Tab-separated table of C-alpha atoms in Angstrom:
chain	number	residue	atom	x	y	z
A	1	MET	CA	0.255	-0.281	0.146
A	2	SER	CA	1.257	3.266	-0.690
A	3	ARG	CA	1.985	6.572	1.287
A	4	ALA	CA	-0.728	8.204	0.147
A	5	SER	CA	-3.296	5.636	-0.024
A	6	ARG	CA	-3.030	5.181	4.432
A	7	VAL	CA	-4.550	8.812	5.204
A	8	ILE	CA	-6.751	8.710	7.736
A	9	ALA	CA	-9.007	11.559	7.344
A	10	ILE	CA	-11.573	13.090	9.215
A	11	VAL	CA	-14.081	15.327	8.444
A	12	GLY	CA	-17.681	16.630	9.654
A	13	ALA	CA	-19.425	19.887	10.780
A	14	GLU	CA	-18.595	22.060	13.847
A	15	SER	CA	-17.882	21.046	17.326
A	16	THR	CA	-18.440	17.295	15.954
A	17	GLY	CA	-15.257	16.144	18.143
A	18	LYS	CA	-12.827	16.053	14.760
A	19	THR	CA	-9.798	17.230	17.032
A	20	THR	CA	-10.652	15.389	19.767
A	21	LEU	CA	-10.834	11.973	17.734
A	22	ALA	CA	-7.515	12.668	15.458
A	23	GLY	CA	-5.391	13.367	19.174
A	24	GLU	CA	-7.056	9.850	20.220
A	25	LEU	CA	-6.635	7.826	16.934
A	26	GLN	CA	-2.869	8.794	16.515
A	27	ALA	CA	-2.228	7.782	20.312
A	28	ALA	CA	-3.647	4.286	20.175
A	29	LEU	CA	-1.869	3.829	16.477
A	30	GLN	CA	1.217	4.871	17.988
A	31	ARG	CA	0.475	2.194	20.366
A	32	ASP	CA	0.075	-0.225	17.672
A	33	GLY	CA	4.086	0.811	16.832
A	34	ARG	CA	3.042	2.507	14.141
A	35	SER	CA	4.759	6.110	13.063
A	36	VAL	CA	1.784	8.237	12.966
A	37	ALA	CA	1.491	11.980	11.361
A	38	LEU	CA	-1.753	13.993	12.487
A	39	VAL	CA	-2.166	17.003	10.365
A	40	GLY	CA	-4.110	19.867	12.143
A	41	GLU	CA	-6.869	21.517	10.621
A	42	TYR	CA	-4.458	24.535	8.798
A	43	LEU	CA	-7.914	27.421	8.900
A	44	ARG	CA	-7.539	27.303	12.691
A	45	GLU	CA	-3.809	28.638	12.158
A	46	PHE	CA	-5.254	30.745	9.528
A	47	CYS	CA	-7.611	32.641	11.930
A	48	ASP	CA	-5.492	32.264	14.734
A	49	ARG	CA	-3.062	34.311	13.103
A	50	HIS	CA	-5.353	36.937	11.106
A	51	ALA	CA	-7.843	36.693	13.875
A	52	ARG	CA	-10.633	36.804	11.017
A	53	THR	CA	-12.517	34.095	8.988
A	54	PRO	CA	-10.964	34.054	5.615
A	55	ARG	CA	-12.346	35.820	2.651
A	56	VAL	CA	-13.833	34.159	-0.490
A	57	ASP	CA	-10.463	34.757	-2.548
A	58	GLU	CA	-8.878	33.160	0.285
A	59	GLN	CA	-10.604	29.622	0.049
A	60	ALA	CA	-8.607	28.108	-2.336
A	61	GLY	CA	-5.208	28.860	-0.694
A	62	ILE	CA	-6.267	27.373	2.539
A	63	ALA	CA	-7.607	24.552	1.022
A	64	GLN	CA	-4.745	23.933	-1.075
A	65	GLU	CA	-1.875	24.499	1.998
A	66	GLN	CA	-4.076	21.373	4.163
A	67	THR	CA	-3.850	19.031	1.093
A	68	ARG	CA	0.013	19.981	0.873
A	69	ARG	CA	0.627	19.488	4.385
A	70	ILE	CA	-1.196	15.480	4.725
A	71	ALA	CA	0.724	14.770	1.108
A	72	ALA	CA	3.740	16.308	3.124
A	73	ALA	CA	3.298	14.285	6.404
A	74	ALA	CA	2.314	11.078	3.914
A	75	GLU	CA	6.242	11.004	2.723
A	76	THR	CA	7.678	10.848	6.296
A	77	HIS	CA	5.119	8.503	8.171
A	78	ASP	CA	3.710	5.119	7.889
A	79	ILE	CA	-0.092	6.551	8.127
A	80	VAL	CA	-1.015	10.395	8.620
A	81	ILE	CA	-4.488	11.312	10.674
A	82	ALA	CA	-6.007	14.720	8.914
A	83	ASP	CA	-8.152	16.746	11.415
A	84	THR	CA	-9.898	17.862	8.372
A	85	THR	CA	-9.062	17.926	4.714
A	86	ALA	CA	-9.762	20.148	1.366
A	87	LEU	CA	-12.990	19.008	1.682
A	88	MET	CA	-14.480	21.024	4.506
A	89	ILE	CA	-13.206	23.812	2.964
A	90	ALA	CA	-15.461	23.333	-0.569
A	91	VAL	CA	-17.944	22.854	1.809
A	92	TYR	CA	-17.562	26.195	3.598
A	93	SER	CA	-16.680	27.672	0.946
A	94	GLU	CA	-20.529	26.676	-0.764
A	95	GLN	CA	-21.984	27.031	3.020
A	96	VAL	CA	-20.847	30.669	3.433
A	97	PHE	CA	-20.202	32.285	0.309
A	98	GLY	CA	-22.133	30.459	-2.182
A	99	ASP	CA	-19.319	29.219	-4.321
A	100	ARG	CA	-19.365	25.403	-5.306
A	101	SER	CA	-15.385	25.694	-7.306
A	102	LEU	CA	-13.447	24.040	-4.854
A	103	TYR	CA	-15.285	20.885	-5.029
A	104	ASP	CA	-13.516	19.189	-7.861
A	105	SER	CA	-10.011	19.970	-6.179
A	106	ALA	CA	-11.191	18.821	-3.134
A	107	ILE	CA	-13.087	15.326	-3.898
A	108	GLU	CA	-9.587	14.367	-5.941
A	109	ALA	CA	-7.505	14.706	-2.974
A	110	GLN	CA	-10.131	13.123	-0.942
A	111	ARG	CA	-10.215	10.479	-3.285
A	112	GLY	CA	-6.158	9.397	-2.203
A	113	CYS	CA	-7.255	8.539	1.038
A	114	ALA	CA	-7.379	5.162	2.521
A	115	LEU	CA	-10.539	5.981	5.135
A	116	THR	CA	-12.855	9.043	5.289
A	117	LEU	CA	-14.640	9.757	8.996
A	118	LEU	CA	-17.228	10.873	9.224
A	119	THR	CA	-18.420	12.616	12.652
A	120	ALA	CA	-21.644	12.219	13.737
A	121	LEU	CA	-23.854	15.464	15.135
A	122	ASP	CA	-24.930	13.499	18.550
A	123	ILE	CA	-22.487	15.336	20.445
A	124	PRO	CA	-23.278	18.749	21.681
A	125	TRP	CA	-21.882	21.831	20.398
A	126	GLN	CA	-19.490	23.884	22.018
A	127	ALA	CA	-18.376	27.283	21.045
A	128	ASP	CA	-14.660	28.291	19.742
A	129	GLY	CA	-14.639	31.874	18.787
A	130	LEU	CA	-13.861	32.363	15.265
A	131	GLN	CA	-14.016	28.309	14.372
A	132	ARG	CA	-17.859	28.205	15.267
A	133	ASP	CA	-21.097	29.699	13.412
A	134	GLY	CA	-23.530	28.167	15.886
A	135	PRO	CA	-25.093	24.661	16.389
A	136	GLN	CA	-27.874	25.698	13.495
A	137	VAL	CA	-24.803	25.354	11.167
A	138	ARG	CA	-23.808	21.436	11.929
A	139	GLU	CA	-27.279	19.573	10.161
A	140	PRO	CA	-27.059	22.121	6.204
A	141	VAL	CA	-22.877	21.458	6.566
A	142	THR	CA	-23.112	17.593	7.162
A	143	ALA	CA	-25.636	17.642	4.245
A	144	LEU	CA	-23.044	19.300	2.410
A	145	VAL	CA	-20.676	16.864	3.290
A	146	ARG	CA	-22.460	13.707	2.427
A	147	ALA	CA	-23.802	15.240	-0.775
A	148	ALA	CA	-20.423	15.615	-1.677
A	149	LEU	CA	-19.313	12.377	-1.309
A	150	ALA	CA	-21.779	10.886	-2.745
A	151	ARG	CA	-20.633	12.621	-5.850
A	152	GLY	CA	-17.218	11.944	-5.380
A	153	ARG	CA	-18.547	8.050	-5.499
A	154	LEU	CA	-16.253	8.125	-1.908
A	155	GLY	CA	-16.796	5.866	0.501
A	156	TYR	CA	-17.199	6.851	4.234
A	157	SER	CA	-17.502	5.583	7.800
A	158	VAL	CA	-19.632	7.063	10.385
A	159	VAL	CA	-18.288	8.091	13.909
A	160	ALA	CA	-20.615	8.012	16.519
A	161	GLY	CA	-21.254	7.746	20.418
A	162	THR	CA	-19.102	9.372	23.634
A	163	GLY	CA	-15.853	8.732	25.157
A	164	PRO	CA	-14.349	5.401	24.383
A	165	ALA	CA	-17.305	3.661	22.471
A	166	ARG	CA	-16.489	7.205	19.213
A	167	LEU	CA	-12.999	6.057	19.288
A	168	SER	CA	-13.716	2.117	19.337
A	169	HIS	CA	-16.117	2.568	16.154
A	170	ALA	CA	-13.336	4.746	14.338
A	171	LEU	CA	-10.494	2.383	15.602
A	172	LEU	CA	-12.134	-1.195	13.651
A	173	ALA	CA	-13.169	1.425	10.424
A	174	VAL	CA	-9.272	2.525	10.151
A	175	ARG	CA	-7.690	-1.042	11.038
A	176	HIS	CA	-10.249	-2.265	8.471
A	177	ALA	CA	-8.944	0.186	5.842
A	178	LEU	CA	-5.568	-0.589	7.014
A	179	LEU	CA	-5.632	-4.366	5.949
A	180	GLU	CA	-2.797	-5.588	3.334
A	181	PRO	CA	-4.722	-5.799	-0.357
A	182	SER	CA	-5.747	-8.776	-0.796
A	183	VAL	CA	-7.565	-9.142	3.162
A	184	LEU	CA	-9.546	-6.316	1.827
A	185	ASP	CA	-10.782	-7.693	-1.332
A	186	GLU	CA	-12.191	-10.506	0.882
A	187	ALA	CA	-13.547	-8.090	3.610
A	188	ARG	CA	-15.385	-6.498	0.779
A	189	ALA	CA	-16.579	-9.916	-0.671
A	190	ASN	CA	-17.606	-10.753	2.863
A	191	PRO	CA	-18.919	-7.736	4.706
A	192	ARG	CA	-19.550	-8.832	8.234
A	193	TRP	CA	-20.489	-5.088	9.673
A	194	GLN	CA	-23.098	-2.709	8.965
A	195	TRP	CA	-22.692	1.281	9.381
A	196	VAL	CA	-25.619	2.252	11.411
A	197	CYS	CA	-27.306	6.083	11.168
A	198	GLU	CA	-26.536	7.947	13.491
A	199	ARG	CA	-30.460	9.663	13.304
A	200	CYS	CA	-32.349	6.873	13.274
A	201	GLY	CA	-30.306	3.966	14.268
A	202	ASP	CA	-31.956	2.108	10.626
A	203	ALA	CA	-29.223	0.218	9.287
A	204	ALA	CA	-30.387	0.653	5.891
A	205	CYS	CA	-30.933	3.939	5.292
A	206	GLU	CA	-26.760	4.311	5.841
A	207	GLN	CA	-24.849	4.630	3.057
A	208	ARG	CA	-22.397	1.416	2.953
A	209	HIS	CA	-19.054	2.321	3.741
A	210	TRP	CA	-18.037	0.957	0.103
A	211	LEU	CA	-20.104	2.475	-2.270
A	212	PRO	CA	-20.662	0.235	-5.828
């Protein structure tokens, strides 16, 4: 498996535990003896440096830098945990500015990831300065993320639950995604699990991890 294909991408609406989950995943995988890099959210760094949110003309540069940092980390580590990707910049560009121009490059970058984890909306919203717009944006943002992944025919796993259960769900998906190709092909042919919708609990309505 190539280094680029060992990127674990965490996406989701604001205040859904992406950063916490990223750190927990890094620590858990390091305990397995793996070399694991954690690439944080460049947007947060941008907002802290400029004391403001980005303009529409700055969005593409932020997305490109996020993708560049992930690729650089993949060159020197066995696994990269990406605490958000360019896909989220594209989603917020549409949500905030009505700009859909960043999707093609973001979806292409996402396609190189071994696994996309989508954080569910089952934990309470918390304020975080310039990084948060409010709990009312979480559902529409999640809908845009799902729609973008579907357009790109990109599989993803929903991570739900609280505390250790949330990490356990994520680790199950990660360890499955990092299986060797021959084992992974067998797992795809003989699935032994289902992904459950975080809203209604009906497994039949949640997008399966592997798209046809």
